[in-house]
CSV table of C-alpha atoms and ligand atoms in Angstrom, one decimal:
chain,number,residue,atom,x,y,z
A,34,UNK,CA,-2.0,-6.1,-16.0
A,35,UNK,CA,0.9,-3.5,-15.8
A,36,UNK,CA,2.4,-1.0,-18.4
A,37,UNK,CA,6.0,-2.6,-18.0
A,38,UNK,CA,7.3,-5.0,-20.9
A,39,UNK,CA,9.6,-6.1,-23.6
A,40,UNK,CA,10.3,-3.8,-26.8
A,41,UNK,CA,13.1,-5.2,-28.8
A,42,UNK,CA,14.2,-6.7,-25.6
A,43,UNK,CA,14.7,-4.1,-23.6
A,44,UNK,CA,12.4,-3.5,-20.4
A,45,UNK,CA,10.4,-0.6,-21.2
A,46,UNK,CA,8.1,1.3,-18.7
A,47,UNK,CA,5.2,2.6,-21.3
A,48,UNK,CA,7.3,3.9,-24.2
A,49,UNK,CA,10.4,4.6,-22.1
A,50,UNK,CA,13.4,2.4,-22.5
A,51,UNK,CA,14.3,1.8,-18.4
A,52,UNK,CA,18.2,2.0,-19.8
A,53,UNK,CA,17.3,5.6,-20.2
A,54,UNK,CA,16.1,6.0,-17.5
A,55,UNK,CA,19.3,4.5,-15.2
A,56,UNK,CA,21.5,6.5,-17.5
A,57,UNK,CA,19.6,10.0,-16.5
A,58,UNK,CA,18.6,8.9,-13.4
A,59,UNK,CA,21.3,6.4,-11.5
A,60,UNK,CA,20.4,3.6,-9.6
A,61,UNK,CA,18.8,2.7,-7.6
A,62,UNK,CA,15.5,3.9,-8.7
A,63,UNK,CA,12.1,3.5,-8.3
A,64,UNK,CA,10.2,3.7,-11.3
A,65,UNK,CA,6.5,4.0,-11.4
A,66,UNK,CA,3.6,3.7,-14.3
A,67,UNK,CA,0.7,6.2,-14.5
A,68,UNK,CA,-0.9,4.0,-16.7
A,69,UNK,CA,-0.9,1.0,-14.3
A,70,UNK,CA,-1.8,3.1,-11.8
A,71,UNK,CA,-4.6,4.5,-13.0
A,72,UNK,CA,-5.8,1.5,-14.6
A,73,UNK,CA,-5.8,-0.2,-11.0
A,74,UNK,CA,-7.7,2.5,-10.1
A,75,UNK,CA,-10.4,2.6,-12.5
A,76,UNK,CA,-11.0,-1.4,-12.5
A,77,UNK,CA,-12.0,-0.6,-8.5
A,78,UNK,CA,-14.1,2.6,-9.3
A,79,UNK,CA,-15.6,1.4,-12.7
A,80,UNK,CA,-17.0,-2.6,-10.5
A,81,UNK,CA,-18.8,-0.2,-8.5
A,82,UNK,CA,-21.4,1.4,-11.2
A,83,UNK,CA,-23.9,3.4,-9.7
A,84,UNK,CA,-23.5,1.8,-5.9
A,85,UNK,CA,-22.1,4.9,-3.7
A,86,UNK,CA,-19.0,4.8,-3.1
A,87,UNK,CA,-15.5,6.0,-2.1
A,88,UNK,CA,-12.5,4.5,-3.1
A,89,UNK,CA,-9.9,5.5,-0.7
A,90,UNK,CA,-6.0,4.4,-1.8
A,91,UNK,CA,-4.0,3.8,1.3
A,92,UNK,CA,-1.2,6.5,1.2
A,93,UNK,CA,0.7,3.8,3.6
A,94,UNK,CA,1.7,1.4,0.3
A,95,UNK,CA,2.8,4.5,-1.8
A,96,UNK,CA,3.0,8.5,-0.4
A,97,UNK,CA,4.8,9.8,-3.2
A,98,UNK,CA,3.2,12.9,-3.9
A,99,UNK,CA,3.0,12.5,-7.7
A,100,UNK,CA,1.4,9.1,-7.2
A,101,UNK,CA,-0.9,10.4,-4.8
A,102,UNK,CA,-1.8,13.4,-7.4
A,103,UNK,CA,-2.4,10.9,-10.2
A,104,UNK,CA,-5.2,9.2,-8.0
A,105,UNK,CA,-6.3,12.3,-7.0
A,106,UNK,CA,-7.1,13.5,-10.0
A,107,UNK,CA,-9.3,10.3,-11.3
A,108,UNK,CA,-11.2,11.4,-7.7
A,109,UNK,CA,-10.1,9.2,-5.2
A,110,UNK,CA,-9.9,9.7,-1.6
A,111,UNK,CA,-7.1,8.8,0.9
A,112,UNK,CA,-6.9,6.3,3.8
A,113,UNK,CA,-4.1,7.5,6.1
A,114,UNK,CA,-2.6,6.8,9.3
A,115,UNK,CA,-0.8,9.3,10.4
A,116,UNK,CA,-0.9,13.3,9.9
A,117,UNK,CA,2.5,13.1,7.8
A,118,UNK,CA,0.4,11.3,5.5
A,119,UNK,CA,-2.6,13.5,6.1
A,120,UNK,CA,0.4,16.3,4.7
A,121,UNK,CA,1.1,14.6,2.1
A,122,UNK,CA,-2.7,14.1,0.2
A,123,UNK,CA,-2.8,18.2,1.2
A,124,UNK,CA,0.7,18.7,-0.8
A,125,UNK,CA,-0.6,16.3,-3.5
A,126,UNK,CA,-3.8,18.4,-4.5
A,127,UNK,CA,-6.1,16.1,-1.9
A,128,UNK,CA,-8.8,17.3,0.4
A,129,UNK,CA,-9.4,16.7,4.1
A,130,UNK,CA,-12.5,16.1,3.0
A,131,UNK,CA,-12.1,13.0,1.3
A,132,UNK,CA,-9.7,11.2,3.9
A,133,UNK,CA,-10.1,8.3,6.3
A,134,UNK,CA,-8.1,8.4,8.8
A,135,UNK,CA,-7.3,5.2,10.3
A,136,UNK,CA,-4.7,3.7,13.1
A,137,UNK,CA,-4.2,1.8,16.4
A,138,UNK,CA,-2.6,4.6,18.2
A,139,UNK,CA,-3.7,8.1,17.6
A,140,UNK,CA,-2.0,11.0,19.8
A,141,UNK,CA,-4.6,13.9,20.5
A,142,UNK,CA,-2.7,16.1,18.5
A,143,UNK,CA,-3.2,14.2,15.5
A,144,UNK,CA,-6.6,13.7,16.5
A,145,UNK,CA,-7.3,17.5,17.6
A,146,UNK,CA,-5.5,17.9,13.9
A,147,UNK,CA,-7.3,15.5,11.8
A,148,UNK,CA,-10.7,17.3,13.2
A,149,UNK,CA,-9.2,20.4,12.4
A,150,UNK,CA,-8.7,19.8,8.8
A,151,UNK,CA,-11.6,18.3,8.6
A,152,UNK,CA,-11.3,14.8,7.8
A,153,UNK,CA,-14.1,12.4,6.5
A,154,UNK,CA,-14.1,9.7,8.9
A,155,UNK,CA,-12.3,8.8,11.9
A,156,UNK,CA,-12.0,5.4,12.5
A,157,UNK,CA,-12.5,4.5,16.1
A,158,UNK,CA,-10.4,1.4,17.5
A,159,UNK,CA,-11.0,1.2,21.5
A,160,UNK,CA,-13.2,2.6,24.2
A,161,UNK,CA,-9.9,5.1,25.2
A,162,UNK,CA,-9.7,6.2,21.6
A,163,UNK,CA,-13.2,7.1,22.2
A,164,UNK,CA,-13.2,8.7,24.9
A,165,UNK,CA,-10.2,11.1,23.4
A,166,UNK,CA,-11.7,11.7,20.4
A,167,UNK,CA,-14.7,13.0,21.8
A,168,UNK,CA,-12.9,14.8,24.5
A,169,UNK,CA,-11.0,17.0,21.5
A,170,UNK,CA,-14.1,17.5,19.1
A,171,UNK,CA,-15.6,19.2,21.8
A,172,UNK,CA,-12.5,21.5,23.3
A,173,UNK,CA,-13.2,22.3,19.3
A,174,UNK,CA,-16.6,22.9,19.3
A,175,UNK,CA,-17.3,20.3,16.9
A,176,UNK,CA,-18.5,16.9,16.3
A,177,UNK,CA,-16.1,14.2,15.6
A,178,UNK,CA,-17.8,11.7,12.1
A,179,UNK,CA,-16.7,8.5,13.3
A,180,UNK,CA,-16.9,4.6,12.4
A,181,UNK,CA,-15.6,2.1,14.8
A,182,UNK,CA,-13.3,-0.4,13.0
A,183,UNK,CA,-14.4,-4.1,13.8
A,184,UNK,CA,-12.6,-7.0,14.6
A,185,UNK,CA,-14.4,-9.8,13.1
A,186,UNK,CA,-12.1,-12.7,13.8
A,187,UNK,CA,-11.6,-13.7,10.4
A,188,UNK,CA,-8.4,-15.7,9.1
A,189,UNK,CA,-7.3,-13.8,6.1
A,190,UNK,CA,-4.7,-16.6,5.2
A,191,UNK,CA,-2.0,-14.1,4.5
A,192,UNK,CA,1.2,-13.6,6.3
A,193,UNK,CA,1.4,-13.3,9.9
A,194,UNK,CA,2.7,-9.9,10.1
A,195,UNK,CA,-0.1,-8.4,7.5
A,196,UNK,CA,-3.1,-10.3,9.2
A,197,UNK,CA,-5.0,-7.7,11.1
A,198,UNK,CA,-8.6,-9.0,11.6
A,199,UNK,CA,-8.2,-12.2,13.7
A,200,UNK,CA,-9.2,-11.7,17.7
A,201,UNK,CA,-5.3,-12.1,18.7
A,202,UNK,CA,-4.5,-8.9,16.7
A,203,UNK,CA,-4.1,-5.7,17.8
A,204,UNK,CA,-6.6,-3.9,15.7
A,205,UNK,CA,-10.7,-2.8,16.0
A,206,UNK,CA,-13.6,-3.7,18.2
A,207,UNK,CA,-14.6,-7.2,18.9
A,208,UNK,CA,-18.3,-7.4,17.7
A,209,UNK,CA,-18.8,-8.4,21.5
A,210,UNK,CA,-18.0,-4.8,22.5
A,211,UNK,CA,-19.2,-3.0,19.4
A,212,UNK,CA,-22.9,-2.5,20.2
A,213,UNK,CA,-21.8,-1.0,23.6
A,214,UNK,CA,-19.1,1.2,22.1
A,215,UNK,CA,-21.6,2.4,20.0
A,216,UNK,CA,-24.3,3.1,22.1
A,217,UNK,CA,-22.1,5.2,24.4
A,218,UNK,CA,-20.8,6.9,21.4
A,219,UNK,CA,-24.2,7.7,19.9
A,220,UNK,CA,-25.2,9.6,23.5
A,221,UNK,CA,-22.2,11.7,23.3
A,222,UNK,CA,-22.0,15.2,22.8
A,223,UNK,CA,-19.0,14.8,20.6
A,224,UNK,CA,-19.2,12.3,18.3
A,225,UNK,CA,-21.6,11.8,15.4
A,226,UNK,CA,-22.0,7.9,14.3
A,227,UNK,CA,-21.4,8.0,11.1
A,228,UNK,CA,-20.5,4.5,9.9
A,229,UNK,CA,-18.9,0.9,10.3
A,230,UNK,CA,-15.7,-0.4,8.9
A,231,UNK,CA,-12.5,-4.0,9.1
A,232,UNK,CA,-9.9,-4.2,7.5
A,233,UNK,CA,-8.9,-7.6,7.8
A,234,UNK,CA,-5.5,-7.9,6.2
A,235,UNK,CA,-3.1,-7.8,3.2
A,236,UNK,CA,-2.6,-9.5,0.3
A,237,UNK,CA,-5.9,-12.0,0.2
A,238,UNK,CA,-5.6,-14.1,-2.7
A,239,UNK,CA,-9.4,-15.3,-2.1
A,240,UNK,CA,-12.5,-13.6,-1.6
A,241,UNK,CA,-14.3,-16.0,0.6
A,242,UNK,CA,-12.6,-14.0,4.2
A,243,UNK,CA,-13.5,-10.7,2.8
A,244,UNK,CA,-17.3,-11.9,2.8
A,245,UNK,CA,-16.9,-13.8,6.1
A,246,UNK,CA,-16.5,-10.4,7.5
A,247,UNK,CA,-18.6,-8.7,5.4
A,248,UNK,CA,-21.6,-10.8,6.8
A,249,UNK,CA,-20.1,-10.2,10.3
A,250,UNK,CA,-20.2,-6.4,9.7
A,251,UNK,CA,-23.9,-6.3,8.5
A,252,UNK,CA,-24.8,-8.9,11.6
A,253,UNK,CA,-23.9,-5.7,13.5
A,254,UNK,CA,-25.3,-3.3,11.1
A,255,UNK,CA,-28.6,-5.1,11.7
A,256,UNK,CA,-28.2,-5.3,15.5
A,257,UNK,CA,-27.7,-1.8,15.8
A,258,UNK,CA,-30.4,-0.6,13.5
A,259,UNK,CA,-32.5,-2.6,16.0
A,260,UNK,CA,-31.2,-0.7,18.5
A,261,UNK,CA,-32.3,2.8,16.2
A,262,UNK,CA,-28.5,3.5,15.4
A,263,UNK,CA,-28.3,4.0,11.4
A,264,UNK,CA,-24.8,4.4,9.7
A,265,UNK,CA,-24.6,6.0,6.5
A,266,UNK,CA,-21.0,4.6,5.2
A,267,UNK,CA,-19.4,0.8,5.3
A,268,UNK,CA,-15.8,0.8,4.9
A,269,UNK,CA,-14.4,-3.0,3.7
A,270,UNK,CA,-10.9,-1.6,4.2
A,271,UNK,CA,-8.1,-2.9,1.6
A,272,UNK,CA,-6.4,-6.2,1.2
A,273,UNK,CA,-7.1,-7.4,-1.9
A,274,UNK,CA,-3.5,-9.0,-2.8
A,275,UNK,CA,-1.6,-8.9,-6.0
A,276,UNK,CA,-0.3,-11.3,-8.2
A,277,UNK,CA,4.3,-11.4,-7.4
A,278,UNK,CA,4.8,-14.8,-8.7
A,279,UNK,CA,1.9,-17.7,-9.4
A,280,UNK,CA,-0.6,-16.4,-6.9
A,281,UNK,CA,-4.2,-16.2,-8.5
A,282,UNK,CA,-5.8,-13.1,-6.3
A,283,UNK,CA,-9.4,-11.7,-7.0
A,284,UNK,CA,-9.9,-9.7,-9.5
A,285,UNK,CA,-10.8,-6.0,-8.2
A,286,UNK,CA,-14.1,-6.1,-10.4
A,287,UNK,CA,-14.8,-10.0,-8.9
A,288,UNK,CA,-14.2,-8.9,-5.8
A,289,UNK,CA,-16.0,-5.7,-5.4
A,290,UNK,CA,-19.5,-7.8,-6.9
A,291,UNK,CA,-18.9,-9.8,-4.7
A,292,UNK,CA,-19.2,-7.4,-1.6
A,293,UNK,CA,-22.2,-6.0,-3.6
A,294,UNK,CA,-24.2,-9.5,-4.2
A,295,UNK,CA,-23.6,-9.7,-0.3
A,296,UNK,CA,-25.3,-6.1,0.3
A,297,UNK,CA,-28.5,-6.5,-2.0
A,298,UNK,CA,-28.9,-9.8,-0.4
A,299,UNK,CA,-29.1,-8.3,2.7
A,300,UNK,CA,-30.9,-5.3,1.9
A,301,UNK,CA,-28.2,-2.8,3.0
A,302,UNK,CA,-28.0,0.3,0.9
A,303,UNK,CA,-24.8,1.9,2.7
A,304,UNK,CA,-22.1,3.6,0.8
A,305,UNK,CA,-19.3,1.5,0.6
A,306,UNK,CA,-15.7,2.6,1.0
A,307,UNK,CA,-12.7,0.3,0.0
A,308,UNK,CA,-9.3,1.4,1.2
A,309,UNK,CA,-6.8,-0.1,-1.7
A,310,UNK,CA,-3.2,0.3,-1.6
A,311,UNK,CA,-1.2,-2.5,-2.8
A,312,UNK,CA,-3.8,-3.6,-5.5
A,313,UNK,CA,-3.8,-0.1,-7.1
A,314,UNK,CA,0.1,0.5,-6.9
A,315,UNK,CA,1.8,-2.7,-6.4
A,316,UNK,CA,2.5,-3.6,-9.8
A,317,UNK,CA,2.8,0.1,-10.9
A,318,UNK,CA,6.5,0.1,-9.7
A,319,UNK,CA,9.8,-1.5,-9.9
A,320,UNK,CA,12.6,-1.1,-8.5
A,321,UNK,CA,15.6,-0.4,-11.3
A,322,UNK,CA,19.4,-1.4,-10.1
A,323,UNK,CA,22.5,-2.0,-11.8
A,324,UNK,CA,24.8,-5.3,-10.5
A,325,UNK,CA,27.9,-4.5,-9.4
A,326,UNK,CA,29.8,-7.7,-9.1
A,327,UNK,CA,29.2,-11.7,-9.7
A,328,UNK,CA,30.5,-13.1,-7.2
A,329,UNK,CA,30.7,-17.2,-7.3
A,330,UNK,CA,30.4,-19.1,-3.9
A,331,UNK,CA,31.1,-22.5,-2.6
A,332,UNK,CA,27.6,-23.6,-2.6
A,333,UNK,CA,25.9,-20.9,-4.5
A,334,UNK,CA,26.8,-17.9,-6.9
A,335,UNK,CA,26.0,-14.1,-5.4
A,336,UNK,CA,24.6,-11.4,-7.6
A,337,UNK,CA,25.8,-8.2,-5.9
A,338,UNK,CA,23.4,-5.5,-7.0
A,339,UNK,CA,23.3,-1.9,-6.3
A,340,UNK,CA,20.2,-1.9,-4.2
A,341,UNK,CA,19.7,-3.2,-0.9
A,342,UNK,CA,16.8,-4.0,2.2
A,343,UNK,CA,17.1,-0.2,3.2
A,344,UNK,CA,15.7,0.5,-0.5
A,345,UNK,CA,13.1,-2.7,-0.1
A,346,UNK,CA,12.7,-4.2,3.1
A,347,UNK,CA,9.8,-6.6,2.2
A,348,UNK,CA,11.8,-9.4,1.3
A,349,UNK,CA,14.1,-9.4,4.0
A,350,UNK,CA,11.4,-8.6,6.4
A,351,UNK,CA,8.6,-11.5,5.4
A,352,UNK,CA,10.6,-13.2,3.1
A,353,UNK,CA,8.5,-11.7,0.2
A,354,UNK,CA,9.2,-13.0,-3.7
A,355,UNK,CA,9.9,-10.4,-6.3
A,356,UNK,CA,10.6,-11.1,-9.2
A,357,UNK,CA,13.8,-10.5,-11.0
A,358,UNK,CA,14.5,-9.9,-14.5
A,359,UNK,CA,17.6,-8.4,-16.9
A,360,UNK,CA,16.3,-5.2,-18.4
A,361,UNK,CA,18.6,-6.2,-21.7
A,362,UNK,CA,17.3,-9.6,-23.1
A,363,UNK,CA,19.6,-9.1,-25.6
A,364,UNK,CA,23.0,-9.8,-23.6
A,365,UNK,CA,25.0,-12.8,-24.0
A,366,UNK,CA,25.6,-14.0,-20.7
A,367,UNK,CA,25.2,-17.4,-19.4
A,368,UNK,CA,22.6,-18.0,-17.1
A,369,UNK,CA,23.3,-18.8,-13.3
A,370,UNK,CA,21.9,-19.7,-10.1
A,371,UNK,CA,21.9,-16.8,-8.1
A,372,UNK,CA,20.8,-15.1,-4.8
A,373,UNK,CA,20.6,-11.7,-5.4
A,374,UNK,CA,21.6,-9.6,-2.5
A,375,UNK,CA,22.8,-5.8,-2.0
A,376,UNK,CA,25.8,-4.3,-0.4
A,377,UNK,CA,24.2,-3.7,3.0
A,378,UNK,CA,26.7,-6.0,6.2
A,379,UNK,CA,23.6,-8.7,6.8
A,380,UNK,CA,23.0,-12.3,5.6
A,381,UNK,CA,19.1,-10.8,6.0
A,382,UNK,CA,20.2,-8.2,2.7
A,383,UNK,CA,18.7,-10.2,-0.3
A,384,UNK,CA,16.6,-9.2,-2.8
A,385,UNK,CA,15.7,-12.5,-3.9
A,386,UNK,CA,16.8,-16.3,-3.6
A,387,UNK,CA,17.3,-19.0,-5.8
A,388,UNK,CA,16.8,-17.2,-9.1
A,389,UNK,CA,18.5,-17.7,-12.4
A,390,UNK,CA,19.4,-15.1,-14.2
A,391,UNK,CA,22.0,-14.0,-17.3
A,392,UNK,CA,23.5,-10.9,-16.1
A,393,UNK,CA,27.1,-9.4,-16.3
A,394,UNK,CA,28.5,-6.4,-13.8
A,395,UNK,CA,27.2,-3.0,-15.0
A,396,UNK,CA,23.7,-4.5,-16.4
A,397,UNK,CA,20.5,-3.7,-14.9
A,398,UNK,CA,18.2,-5.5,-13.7
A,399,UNK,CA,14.2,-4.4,-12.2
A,400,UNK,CA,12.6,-5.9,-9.3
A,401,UNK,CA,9.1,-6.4,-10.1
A,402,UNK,CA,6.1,-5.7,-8.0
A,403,UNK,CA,7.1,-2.8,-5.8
A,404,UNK,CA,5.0,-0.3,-6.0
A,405,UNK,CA,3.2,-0.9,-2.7
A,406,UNK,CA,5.2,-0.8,0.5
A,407,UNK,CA,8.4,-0.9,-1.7
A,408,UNK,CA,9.8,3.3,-1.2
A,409,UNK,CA,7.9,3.8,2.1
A,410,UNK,CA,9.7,0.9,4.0
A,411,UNK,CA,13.2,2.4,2.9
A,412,UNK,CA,15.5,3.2,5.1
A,413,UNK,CA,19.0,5.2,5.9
A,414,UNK,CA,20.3,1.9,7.3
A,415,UNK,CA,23.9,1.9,6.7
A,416,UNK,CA,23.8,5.3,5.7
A,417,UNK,CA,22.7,4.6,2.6
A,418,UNK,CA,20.6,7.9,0.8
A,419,UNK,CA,17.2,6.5,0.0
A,420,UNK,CA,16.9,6.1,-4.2
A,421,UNK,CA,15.0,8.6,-6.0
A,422,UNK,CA,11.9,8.3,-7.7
A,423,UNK,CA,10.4,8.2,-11.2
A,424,UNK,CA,6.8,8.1,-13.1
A,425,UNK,CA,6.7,7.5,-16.6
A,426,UNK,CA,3.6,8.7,-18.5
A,427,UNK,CA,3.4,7.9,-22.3
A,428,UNK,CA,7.1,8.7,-23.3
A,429,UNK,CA,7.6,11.3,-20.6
A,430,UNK,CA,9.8,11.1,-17.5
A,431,UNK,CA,9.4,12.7,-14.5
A,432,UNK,CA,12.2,12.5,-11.6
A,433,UNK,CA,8.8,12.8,-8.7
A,434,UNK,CA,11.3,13.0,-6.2
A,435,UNK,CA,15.5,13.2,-6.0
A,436,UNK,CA,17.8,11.1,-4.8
A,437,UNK,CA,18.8,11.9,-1.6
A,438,UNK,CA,22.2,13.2,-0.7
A,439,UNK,CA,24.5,11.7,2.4
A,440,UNK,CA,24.1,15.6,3.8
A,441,UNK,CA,20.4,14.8,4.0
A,442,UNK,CA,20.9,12.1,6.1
A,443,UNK,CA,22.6,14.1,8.8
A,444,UNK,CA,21.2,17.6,8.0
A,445,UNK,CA,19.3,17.5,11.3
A,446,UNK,CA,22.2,16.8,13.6
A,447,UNK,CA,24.7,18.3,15.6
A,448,UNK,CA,28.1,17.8,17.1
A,449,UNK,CA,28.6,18.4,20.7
A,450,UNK,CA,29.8,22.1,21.6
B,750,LIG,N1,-6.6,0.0,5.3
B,750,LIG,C1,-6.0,-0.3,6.5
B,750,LIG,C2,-6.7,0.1,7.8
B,750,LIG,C3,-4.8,-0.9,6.5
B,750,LIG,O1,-4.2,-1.3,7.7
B,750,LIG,C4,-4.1,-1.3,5.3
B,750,LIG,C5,-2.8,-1.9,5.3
B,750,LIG,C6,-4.8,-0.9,4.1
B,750,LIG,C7,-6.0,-0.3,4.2
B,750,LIG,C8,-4.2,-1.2,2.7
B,750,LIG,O2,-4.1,-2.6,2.5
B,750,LIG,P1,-3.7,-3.1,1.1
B,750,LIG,O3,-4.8,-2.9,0.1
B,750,LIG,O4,-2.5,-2.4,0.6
B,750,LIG,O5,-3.5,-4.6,1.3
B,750,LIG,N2,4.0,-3.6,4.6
B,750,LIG,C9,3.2,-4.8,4.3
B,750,LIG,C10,1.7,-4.4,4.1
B,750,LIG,C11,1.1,-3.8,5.4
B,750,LIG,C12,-0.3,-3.5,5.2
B,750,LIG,C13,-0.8,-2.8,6.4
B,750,LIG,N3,-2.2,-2.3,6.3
B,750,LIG,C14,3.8,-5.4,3.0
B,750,LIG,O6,4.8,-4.9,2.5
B,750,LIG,O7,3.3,-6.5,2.6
C-alpha cells in the first residue's frame, strides 16, 4: 500500500499533483512519500507488540537524509555498511547507539571509527575480521559488542546477485565454524558476545527460507548456550521483498509472526532485530521523468525519456520490472508498444521493456517502485548530474536534496600544471 494514485487522473503523491512537482522541480526526480514510509515502518514495528525489538532500516536501499530522519523519528535504528552511511544517520538526527553495522570488508579505520562512535553491534563476518576488531577495541581501551553473521546455506529464491545466505556466497560464518569463532571470541579481551544474526537475501516473496534459517540460527543459539555462551540480541537481517509487478511477498506483519511462532516454540526470548530496507522504502518512491522523443523502429517503437540507468541502474543491472505509467490519464494519445529507454550510448540503457503506454513528447511519466536501491545506485555515467530529490508530506514539498550541477561532477579535479 503506497500514498501515490489517481486524482482526476493525474498521478498525485499524497495531495500533491506530481505535474507540480516536474514544473518546480525538473526532471528527472525522485519523489518520495512520508506517508508510505512511515506506514512501512509501523506495519514492522506495530507485528512486533511487546517482543523486544529493534527495527533497523538499511540506510543501503535509501541514505537520503530526510528519509533517514522520517524513520528516525518513529525510533528506528540504522543497519549500515559503511561509515559514509554511519555519517549520514549522524546528519539525519540518528544515534551511534542505535546502529548495526554490517559488511564483508571492514578497513580498521572504519572499524576503530564505528567503536568510536559507539555503535550498537558489530557484525562479525570471518576469523580475520575478528581478529581486527578485537585488535582495535583494545588499542581503544574498550570492548567491541559483537554478533557473528551466519551463513546458513539457505536458498532464498531471489536473484542471483541479491542472494547472500547460500554457502557459495561471500557473506557470514558457516554454522561449521560458528561455535569455534565464538568460543575464541568469548575468551578475548576485546570483544563482548553480544548476539547472533543472517541475512539471507533480497526481495523473498515467501517466508518459508526466512524460517529455514531462523531454525538454523536457534540450532546454534542452543549449541552455544550448551557450551555457557548466552546472546542477548538475534538479528533476522532484511529481505522481505516487495510487490513491482504480480509478485505476492509476505506481509511484514505475516512475516514478523512468523519469526515469533518460531521463537516461542523454541523457548528463545532474545530481542530480535530486523534490518528492512526495501520493504520500508521501496514503494515510497518513484522516479518522475518527462519523454523527450517517440521514436518508431523497425521492429519496435522507442520511448526516449529523460532519465536513464545512471539515475536507476536496477533494471539494466538485473533486469528488474518497474512499472511505468503516464502521470496525465487524461491525454489523448494512442497507445503503443514501447521500450522505454534513456539518452545514455548503451543498448543496456532501458527503463523498461515491452510496455504499452499512451504518451506524447513533453508528458511525464513515474517509474514505480524505486524507493529502495533506486537514488543510491545512481551514477555520473556519461556525465550525467544525478536528479534531485523530493518528499511530499500531506500537501507539502520539500526539495530533500538538489539537483546536482555538471560543476559538481568535476569540482574535485584538476588539470595538469
Ligand atoms: N541487511 C543486510 C546485511 C543486507 O545486506 C541488506 C541488503 C539488507 C539488510 C536490506 O535488505 P532489504 O530489506 O532491502 O532486502 N541493490 C539490490 C539489493 C541489494 C541488497 C543488499 N543487501 C537491488 O536493487 O535489488
Amino acid at each position: 500500500m503506497d500514498h501515490f494514485g489517481y486524482r482526476q487522473d493525474q498521478l498525485h503523491a499524497e495531495e500533491v499533483p506530481l505535474a507540480t512537482i516536474a514544473e518546480r522541480v525538473g526532471t528527472p526526480c525522485y519523489v518520495y512519500s512520508r506517508a508510505t514510509l512511515e506506514r512501512h515502518y509501523r506495519v514492522f514495528d506495530d507485528a512486533f507488540g511487546d517482543w523486544p525489538h529493534h527495527i533497523c532500516f538499511s540506510v543501503k536501499a535509501n541514505g537520503n537524509l530526510a528519509v533517514l530522519q522520517v524513520l528516525e523519528r518513529l525510533g528506528a535504528g540504522f543497519d549500515i555498511v559503511s561509515m559514509g552511511e554511519l555519517d549520514r544517520v549522524l546528519a539525519s538526527g540518528g544515534r551511534a547507539s542505535d546502529v548495526v553495522f554490517s559488511g564483508v570488508g571492514k578497513s580498521s579505520d572504519e572499524i576503530a571509527r564505528a567503536l568510536r562512535a559507539g555503535v550498537r553491534i558489530l557484525s562479525i563476518e570471518s576469523g580475520q575480521e575478528l581478529d581486527r576488531v578485537n585488535a582495535a577495541a583494545l588499542a581503544a581501551n574498550t570492548k567491541a559488542p559483537i554478533a557473528f553473521r551466519i551463513n546458513p546455506d539457505v536458498d532464498p529464491k531471489t536473484h542471483p546477485y541479491i542472494a547472500t545466505g547460500l554457502r557459495e556466497n561471500k557473506f557470514g560464518v558457516s554454522a561449521a565454524d560458528a561455535l569455534g569463532l565464538y568460543r575464541k571470541a568469548d575468551a578475548m579481551a576485546g570483544i563482548e558476545v553480544a548476539g547472533i544474526g543472517c541475512h539471507i537475501g533480497s526481495q523473498l516473496t515467501e517466508v518459508d527460507p526466512f524460517c529455514d534459517a531462523l531454525e538454523k540460527v536457534l540450532d546454534l543459539v542452543e549449541a552455544l548456550a550448551q557450551n555457557g555462551i548466552t546472546l542477548q540480541h538475534l538479528d533476522l537481517g532484511g529481505g522481505v521483498g516487495i510487490r513491482y509487478s504480480d509478485e505476492t511477498p509476505p506481509d511484514p506483519k505475516d512475516y514478523v509472526q512468523a519469526m515469533l511462532a518460531i521463537l516461542k516454540r523454541r523457548n528463545c526470548d532474545l530481542s530480535v532485530t530486523l534490518e528492512p530496507g526495501r520493504a520500508i522504502a521501496g514503494n515510497a518512491g518513484i522516479l518522475l521523468s518527462r519523454v523527450e522523443y517517440l521514436k518508431p523502429g523497425p521492429s519496435k517503437d522507442f520511448v526516449i525519456v529523460d532519465a536513464a540507468m545512471n539515475d536507476l541502474l536496477r533494471p539494466a543491472l538485473y533486469q528488474a520490472w518497474h512499472e511505468v505509467v503516464a502521470v496525465d490519464r487524461r491525454r489523448n494519445c494512442e497507445m503503443r508498444e514501447c521500450d522505454i529507454v534513456g539518452p545514455v550510448c548503451e543498448t543496456g540503457d532501458f527503463i523498461a521493456r515491452d510496455r504499452q503506454l499512451a504518451v506524447a513528447p513533453g508528458d511525464l511519466v513515474a517509474v514505480r517502485s524505486v524507493g529502495a536501491y533506486g537514488f543510491v545506485m545512481a551514477s555520473n555515467y556519461n556525465a550525467r548530474p544525478r536528479p534531485a530529490e523530493v518528499m511530499v508530506d500531506g500537501d507539502q514539498l520539500y526539495v530533500v536534496r538538489q539537483r546536482e550541477q555538471t560543476a559538481d561532477l568535476f569540482s574535485t579535479e584538476t588539470l595538469l600544471p
